[in-house]
PDB file of N, CA and C in Angstrom:
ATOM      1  N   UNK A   1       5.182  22.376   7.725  1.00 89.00           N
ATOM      2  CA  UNK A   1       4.732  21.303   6.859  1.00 89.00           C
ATOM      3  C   UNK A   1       4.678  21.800   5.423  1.00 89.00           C
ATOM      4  N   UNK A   2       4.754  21.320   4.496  1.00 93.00           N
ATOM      5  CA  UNK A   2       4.967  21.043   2.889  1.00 93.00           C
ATOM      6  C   UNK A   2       4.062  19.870   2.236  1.00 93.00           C
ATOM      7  N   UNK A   3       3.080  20.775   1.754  1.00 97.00           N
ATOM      8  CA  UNK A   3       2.163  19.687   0.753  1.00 97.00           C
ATOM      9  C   UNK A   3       3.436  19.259  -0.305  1.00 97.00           C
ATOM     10  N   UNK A   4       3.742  17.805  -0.578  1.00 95.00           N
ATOM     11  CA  UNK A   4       4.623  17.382  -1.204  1.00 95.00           C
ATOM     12  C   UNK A   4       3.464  16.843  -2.804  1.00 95.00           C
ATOM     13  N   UNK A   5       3.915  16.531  -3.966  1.00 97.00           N
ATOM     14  CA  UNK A   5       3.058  15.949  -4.927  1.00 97.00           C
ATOM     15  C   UNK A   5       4.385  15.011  -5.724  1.00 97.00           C
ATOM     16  N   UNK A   6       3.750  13.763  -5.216  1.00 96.00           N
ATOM     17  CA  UNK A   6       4.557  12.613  -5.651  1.00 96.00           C
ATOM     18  C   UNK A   6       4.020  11.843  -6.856  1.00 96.00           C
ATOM     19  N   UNK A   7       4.770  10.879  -8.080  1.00 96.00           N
ATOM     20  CA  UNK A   7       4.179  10.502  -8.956  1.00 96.00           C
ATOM     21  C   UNK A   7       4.495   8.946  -8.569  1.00 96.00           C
ATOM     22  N   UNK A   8       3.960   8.745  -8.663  1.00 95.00           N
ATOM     23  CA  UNK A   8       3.877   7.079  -8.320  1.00 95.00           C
ATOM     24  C   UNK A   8       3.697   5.911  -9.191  1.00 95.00           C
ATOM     25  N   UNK A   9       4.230   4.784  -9.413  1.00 93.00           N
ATOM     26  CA  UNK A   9       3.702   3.920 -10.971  1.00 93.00           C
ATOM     27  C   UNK A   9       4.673   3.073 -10.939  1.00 93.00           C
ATOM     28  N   UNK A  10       3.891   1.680 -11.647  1.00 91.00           N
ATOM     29  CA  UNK A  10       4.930   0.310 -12.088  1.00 91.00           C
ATOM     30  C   UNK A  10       4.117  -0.347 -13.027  1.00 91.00           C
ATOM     31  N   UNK A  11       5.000  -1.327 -13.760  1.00 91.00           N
ATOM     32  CA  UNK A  11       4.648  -1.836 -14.431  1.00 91.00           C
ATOM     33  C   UNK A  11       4.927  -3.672 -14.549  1.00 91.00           C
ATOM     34  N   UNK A  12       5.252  -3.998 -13.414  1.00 89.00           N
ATOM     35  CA  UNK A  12       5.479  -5.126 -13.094  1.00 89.00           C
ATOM     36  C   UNK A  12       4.119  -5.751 -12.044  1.00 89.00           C
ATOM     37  N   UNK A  13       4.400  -6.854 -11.815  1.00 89.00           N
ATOM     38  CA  UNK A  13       3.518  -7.488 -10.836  1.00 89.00           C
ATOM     39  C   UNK A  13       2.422  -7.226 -10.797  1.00 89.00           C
ATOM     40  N   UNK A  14       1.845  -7.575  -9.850  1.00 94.00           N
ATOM     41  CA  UNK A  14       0.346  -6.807  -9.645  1.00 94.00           C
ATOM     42  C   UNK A  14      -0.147  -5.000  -9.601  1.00 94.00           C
ATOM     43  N   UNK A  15       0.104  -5.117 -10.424  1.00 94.00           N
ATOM     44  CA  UNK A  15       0.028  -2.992 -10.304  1.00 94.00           C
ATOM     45  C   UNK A  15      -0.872  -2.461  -9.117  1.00 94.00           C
ATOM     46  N   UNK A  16      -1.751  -2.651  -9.452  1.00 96.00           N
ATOM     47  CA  UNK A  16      -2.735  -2.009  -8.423  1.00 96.00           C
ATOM     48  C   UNK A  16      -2.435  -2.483  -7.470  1.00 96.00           C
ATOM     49  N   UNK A  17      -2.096  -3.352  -6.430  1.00 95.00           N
ATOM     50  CA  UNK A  17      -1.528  -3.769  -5.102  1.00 95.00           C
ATOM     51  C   UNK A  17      -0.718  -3.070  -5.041  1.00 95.00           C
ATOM     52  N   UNK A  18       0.240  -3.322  -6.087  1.00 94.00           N
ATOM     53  CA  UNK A  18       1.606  -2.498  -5.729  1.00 94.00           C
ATOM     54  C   UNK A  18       1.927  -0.676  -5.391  1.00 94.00           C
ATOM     55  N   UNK A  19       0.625  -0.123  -6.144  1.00 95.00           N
ATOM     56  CA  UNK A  19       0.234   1.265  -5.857  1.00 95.00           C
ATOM     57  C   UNK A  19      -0.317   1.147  -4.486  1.00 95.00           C
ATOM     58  N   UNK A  20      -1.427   0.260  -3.860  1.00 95.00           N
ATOM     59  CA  UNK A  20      -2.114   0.353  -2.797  1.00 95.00           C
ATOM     60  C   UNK A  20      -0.833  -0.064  -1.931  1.00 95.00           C
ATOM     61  N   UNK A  21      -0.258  -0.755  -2.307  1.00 95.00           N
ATOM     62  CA  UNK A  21       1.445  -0.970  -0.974  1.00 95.00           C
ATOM     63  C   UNK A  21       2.104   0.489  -0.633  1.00 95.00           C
ATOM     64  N   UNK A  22       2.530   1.149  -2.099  1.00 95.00           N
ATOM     65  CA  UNK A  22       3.498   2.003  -2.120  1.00 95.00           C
ATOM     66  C   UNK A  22       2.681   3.194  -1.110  1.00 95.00           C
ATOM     67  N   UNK A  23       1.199   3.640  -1.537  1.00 96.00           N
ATOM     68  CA  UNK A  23       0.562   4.702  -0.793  1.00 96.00           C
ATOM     69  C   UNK A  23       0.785   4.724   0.743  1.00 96.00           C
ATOM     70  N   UNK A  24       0.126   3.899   1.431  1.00 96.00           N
ATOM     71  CA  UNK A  24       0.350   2.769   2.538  1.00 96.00           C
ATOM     72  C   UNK A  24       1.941   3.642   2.870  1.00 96.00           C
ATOM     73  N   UNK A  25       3.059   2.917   2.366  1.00 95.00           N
ATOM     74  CA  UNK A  25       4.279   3.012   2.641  1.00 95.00           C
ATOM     75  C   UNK A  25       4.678   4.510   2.837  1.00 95.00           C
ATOM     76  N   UNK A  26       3.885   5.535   1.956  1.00 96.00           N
ATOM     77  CA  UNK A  26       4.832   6.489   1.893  1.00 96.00           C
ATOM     78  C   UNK A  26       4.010   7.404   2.746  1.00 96.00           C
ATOM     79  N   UNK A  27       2.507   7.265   3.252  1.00 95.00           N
ATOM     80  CA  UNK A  27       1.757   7.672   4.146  1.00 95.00           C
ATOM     81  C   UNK A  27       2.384   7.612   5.848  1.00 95.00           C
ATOM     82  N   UNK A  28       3.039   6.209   5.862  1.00 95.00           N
ATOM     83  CA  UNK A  28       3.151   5.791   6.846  1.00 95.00           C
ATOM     84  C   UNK A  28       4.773   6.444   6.968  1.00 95.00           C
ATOM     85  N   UNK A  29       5.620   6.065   6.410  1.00 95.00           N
ATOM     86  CA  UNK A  29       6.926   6.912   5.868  1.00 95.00           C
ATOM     87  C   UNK A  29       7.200   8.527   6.147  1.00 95.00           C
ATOM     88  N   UNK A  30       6.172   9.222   5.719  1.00 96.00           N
ATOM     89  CA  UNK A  30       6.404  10.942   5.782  1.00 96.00           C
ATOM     90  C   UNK A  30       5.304  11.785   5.908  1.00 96.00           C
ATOM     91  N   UNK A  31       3.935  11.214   5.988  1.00 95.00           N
ATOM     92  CA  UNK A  31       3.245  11.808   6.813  1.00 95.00           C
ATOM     93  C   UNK A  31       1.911  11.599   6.146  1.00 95.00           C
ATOM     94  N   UNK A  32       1.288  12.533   6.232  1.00 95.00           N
ATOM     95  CA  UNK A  32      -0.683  12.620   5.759  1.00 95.00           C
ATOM     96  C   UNK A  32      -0.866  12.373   4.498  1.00 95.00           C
ATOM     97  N   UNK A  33      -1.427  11.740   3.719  1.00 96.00           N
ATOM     98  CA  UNK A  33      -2.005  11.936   2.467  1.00 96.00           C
ATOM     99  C   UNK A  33      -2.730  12.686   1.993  1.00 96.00           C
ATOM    100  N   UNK A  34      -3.493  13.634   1.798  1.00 97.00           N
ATOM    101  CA  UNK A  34      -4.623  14.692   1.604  1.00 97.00           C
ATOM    102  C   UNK A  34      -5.230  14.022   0.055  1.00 97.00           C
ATOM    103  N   UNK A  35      -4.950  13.907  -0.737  1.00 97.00           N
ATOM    104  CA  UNK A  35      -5.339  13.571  -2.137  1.00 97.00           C
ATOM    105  C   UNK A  35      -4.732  12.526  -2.889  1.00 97.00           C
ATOM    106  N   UNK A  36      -5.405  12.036  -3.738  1.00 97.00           N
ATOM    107  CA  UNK A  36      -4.711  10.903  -4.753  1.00 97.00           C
ATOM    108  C   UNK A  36      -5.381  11.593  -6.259  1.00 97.00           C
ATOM    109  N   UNK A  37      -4.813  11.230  -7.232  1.00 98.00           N
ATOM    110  CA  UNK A  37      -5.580  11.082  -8.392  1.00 98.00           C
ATOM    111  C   UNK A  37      -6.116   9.740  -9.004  1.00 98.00           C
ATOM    112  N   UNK A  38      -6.816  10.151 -10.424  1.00 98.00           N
ATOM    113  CA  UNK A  38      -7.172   8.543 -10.860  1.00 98.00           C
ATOM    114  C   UNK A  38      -5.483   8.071 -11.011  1.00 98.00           C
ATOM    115  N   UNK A  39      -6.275   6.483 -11.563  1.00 97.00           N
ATOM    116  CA  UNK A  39      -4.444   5.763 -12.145  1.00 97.00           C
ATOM    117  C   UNK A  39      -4.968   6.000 -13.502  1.00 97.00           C
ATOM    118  N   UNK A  40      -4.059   6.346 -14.142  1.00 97.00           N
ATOM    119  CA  UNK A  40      -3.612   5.836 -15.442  1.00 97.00           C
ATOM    120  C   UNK A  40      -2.931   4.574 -16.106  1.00 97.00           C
ATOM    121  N   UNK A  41      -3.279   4.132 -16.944  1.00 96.00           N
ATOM    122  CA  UNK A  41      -2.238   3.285 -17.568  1.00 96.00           C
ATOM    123  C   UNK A  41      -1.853   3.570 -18.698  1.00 96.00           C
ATOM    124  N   UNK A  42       0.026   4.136 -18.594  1.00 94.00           N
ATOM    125  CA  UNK A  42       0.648   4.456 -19.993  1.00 94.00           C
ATOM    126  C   UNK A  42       1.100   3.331 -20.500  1.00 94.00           C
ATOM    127  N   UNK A  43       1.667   3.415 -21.951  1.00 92.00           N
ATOM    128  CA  UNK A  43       2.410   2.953 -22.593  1.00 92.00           C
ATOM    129  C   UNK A  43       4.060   2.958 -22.349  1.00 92.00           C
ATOM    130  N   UNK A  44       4.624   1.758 -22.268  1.00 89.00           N
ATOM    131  CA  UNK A  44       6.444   1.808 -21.637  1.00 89.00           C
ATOM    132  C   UNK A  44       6.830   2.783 -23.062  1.00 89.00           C
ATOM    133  N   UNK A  45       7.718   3.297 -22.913  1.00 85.00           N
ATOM    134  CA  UNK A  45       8.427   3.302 -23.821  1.00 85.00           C
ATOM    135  C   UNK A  45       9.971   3.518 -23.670  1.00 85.00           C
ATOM    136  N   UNK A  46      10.786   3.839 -25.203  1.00 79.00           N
ATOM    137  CA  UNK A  46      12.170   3.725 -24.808  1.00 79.00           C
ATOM    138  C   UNK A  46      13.100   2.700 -25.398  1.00 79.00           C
ATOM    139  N   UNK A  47      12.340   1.985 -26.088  1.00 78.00           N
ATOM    140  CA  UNK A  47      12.982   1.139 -27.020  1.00 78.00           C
ATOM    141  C   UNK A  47      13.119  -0.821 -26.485  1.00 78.00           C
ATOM    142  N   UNK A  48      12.588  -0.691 -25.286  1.00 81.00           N
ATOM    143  CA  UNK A  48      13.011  -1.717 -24.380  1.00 81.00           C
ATOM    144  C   UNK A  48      11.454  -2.649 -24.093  1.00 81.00           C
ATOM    145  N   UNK A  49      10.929  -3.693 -25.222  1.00 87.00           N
ATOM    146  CA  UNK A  49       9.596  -3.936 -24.625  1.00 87.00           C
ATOM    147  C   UNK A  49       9.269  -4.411 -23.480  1.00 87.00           C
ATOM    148  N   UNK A  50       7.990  -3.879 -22.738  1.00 87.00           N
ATOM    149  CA  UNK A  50       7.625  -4.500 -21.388  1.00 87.00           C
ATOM    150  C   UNK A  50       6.262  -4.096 -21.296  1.00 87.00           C
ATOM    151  N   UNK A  51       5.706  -3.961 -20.173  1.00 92.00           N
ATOM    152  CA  UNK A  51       4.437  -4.057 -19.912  1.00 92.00           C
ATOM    153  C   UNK A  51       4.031  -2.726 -19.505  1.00 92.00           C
ATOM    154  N   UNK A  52       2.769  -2.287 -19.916  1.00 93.00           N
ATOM    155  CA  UNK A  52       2.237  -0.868 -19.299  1.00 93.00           C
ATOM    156  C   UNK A  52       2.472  -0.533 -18.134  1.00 93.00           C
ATOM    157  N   UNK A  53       2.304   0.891 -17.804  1.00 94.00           N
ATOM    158  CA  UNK A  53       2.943   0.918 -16.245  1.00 94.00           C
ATOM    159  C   UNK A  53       1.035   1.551 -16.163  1.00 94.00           C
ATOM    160  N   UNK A  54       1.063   1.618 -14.703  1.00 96.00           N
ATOM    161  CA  UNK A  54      -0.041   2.150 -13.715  1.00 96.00           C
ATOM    162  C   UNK A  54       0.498   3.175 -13.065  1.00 96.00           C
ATOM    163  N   UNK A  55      -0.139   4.279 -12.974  1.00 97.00           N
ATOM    164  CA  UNK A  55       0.759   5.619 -12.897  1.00 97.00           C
ATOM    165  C   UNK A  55      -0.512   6.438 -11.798  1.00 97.00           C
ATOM    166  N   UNK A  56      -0.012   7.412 -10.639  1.00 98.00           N
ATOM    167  CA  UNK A  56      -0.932   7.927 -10.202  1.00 98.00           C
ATOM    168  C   UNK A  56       0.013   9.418  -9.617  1.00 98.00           C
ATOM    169  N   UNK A  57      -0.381  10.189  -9.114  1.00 98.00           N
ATOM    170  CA  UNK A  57      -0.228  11.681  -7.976  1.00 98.00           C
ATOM    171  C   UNK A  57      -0.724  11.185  -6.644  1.00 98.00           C
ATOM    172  N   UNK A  58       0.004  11.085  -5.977  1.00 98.00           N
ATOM    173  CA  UNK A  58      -0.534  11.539  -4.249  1.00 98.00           C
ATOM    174  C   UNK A  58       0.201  12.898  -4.154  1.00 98.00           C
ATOM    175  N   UNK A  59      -0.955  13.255  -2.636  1.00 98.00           N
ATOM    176  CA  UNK A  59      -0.002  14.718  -2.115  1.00 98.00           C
ATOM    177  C   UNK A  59      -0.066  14.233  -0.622  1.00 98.00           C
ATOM    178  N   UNK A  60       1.051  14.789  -0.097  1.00 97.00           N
ATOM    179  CA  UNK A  60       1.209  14.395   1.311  1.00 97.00           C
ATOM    180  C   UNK A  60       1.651  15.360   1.645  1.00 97.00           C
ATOM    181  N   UNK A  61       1.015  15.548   3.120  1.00 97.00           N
ATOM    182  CA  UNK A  61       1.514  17.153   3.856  1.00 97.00           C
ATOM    183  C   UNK A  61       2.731  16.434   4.711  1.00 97.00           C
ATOM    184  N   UNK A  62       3.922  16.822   4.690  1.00 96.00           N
ATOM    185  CA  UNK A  62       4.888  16.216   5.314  1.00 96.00           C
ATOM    186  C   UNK A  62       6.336  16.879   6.142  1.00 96.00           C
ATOM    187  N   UNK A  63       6.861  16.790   7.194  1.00 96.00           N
ATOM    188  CA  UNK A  63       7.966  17.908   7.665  1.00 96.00           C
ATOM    189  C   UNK A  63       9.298  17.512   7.422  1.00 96.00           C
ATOM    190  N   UNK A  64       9.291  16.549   6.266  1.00 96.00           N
ATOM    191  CA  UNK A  64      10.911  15.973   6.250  1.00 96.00           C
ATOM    192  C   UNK A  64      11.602  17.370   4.880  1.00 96.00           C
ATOM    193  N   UNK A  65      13.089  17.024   4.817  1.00 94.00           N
ATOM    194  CA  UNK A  65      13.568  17.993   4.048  1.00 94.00           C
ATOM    195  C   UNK A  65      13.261  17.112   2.757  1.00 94.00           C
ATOM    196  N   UNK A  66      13.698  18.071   2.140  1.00 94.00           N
ATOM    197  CA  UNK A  66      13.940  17.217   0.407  1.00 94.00           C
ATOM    198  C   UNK A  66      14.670  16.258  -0.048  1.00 94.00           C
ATOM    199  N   UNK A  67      15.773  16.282   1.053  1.00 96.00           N
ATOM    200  CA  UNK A  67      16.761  15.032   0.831  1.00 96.00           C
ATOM    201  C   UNK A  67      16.562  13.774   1.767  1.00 96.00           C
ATOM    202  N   UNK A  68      15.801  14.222   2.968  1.00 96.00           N
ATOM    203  CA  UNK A  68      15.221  13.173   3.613  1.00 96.00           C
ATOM    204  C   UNK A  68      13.595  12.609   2.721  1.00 96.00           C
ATOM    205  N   UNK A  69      12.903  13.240   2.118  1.00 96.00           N
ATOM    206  CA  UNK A  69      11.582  12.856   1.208  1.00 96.00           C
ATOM    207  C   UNK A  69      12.748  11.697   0.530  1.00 96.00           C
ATOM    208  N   UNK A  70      13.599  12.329  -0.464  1.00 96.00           N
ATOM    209  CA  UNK A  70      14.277  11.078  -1.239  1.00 96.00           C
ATOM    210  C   UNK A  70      14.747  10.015  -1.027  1.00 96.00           C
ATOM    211  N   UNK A  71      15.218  10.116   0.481  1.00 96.00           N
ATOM    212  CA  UNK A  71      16.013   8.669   0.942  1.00 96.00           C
ATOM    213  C   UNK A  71      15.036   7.858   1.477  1.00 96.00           C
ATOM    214  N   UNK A  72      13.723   8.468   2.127  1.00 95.00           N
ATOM    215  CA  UNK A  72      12.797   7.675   2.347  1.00 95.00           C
ATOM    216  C   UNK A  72      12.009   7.123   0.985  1.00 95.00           C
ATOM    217  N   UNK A  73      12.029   7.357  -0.027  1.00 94.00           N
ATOM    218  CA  UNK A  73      11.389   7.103  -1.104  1.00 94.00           C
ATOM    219  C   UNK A  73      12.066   6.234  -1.653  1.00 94.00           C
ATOM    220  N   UNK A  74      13.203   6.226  -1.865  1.00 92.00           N
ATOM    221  CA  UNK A  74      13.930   5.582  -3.002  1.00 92.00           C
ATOM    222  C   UNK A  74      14.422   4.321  -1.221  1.00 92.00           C
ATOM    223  N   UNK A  75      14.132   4.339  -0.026  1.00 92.00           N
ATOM    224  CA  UNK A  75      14.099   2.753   0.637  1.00 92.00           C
ATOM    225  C   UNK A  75      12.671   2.088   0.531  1.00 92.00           C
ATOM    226  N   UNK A  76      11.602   3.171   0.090  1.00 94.00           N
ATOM    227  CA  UNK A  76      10.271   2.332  -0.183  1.00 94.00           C
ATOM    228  C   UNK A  76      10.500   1.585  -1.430  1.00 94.00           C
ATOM    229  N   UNK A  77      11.386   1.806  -2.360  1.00 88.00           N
ATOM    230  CA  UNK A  77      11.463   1.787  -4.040  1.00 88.00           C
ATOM    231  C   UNK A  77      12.227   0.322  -3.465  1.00 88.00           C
ATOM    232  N   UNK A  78      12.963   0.000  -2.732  1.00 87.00           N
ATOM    233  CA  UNK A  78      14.187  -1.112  -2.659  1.00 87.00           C
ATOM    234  C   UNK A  78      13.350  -2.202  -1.590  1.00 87.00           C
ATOM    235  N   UNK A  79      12.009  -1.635  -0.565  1.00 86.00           N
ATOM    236  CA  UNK A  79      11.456  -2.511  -0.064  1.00 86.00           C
ATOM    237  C   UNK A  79      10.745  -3.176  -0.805  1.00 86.00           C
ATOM    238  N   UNK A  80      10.281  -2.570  -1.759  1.00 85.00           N
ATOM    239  CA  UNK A  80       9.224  -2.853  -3.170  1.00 85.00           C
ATOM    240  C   UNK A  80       9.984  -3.755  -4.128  1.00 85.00           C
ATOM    241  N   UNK A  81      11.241  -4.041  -4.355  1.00 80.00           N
ATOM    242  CA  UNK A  81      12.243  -4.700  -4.738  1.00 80.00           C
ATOM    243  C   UNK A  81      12.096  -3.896  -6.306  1.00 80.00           C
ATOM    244  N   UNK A  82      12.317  -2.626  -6.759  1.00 76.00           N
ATOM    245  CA  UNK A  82      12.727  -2.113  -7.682  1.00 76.00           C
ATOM    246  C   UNK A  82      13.834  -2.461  -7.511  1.00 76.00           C
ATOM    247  N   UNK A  83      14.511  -2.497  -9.077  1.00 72.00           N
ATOM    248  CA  UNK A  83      16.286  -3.283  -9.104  1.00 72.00           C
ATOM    249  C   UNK A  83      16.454  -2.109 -10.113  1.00 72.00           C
ATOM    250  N   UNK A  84      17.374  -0.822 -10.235  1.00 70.00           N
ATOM    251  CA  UNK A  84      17.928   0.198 -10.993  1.00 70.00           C
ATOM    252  C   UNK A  84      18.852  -0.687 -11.939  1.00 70.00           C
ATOM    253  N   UNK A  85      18.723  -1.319 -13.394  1.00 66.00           N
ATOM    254  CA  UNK A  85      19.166  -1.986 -13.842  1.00 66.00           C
ATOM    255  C   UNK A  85      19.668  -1.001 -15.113  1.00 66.00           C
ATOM    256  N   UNK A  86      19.194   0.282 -15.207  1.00 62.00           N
ATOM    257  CA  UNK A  86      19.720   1.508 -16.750  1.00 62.00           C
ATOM    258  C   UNK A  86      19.966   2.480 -16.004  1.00 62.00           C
TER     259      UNK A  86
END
């Protein structure tokens, strides 16, 4: 097992649901949670206006490889309906 430390955050929709979904998802996805941090809320930036994001750390003790952590992450990112639009 591998304590993993993931960064987590959006800035669309309901933020805080959407953090309490994603945790949920990626708990259930690759294994234990052990810790969270507070959320933050940054400022977007980048030239492109939009809305603050809600930003947090989980750590999850988990036995997948590194390339399996990603493919499970980035199908939580597409259940969540993130759209890679840049």
């Amino acid at each position: 097992m591998a304590l993993l430390y993931l960064l987590i955050g959006g800035n669309l929709g309901e933020r805080l649901t959407n953090l309490e979904q994603v945790r949920a998802l990626l708990e259930a996805s690759l294994g234990t949670m052990v810790s969270q941090s507070a959320i933050y809320e940054t400022a977007a930036w980048g030239g492109i206006p939009q809305p603050d994001f809600l930003n947090q750390v989980v750590a999850i003790y988990s036995s997948y490889s590194p390339s399996q952590v990603l493919a499970k992450t980035q199908a939580i990112e597409t259940e969540m309906g993130r759209q890679r639009l840049e």
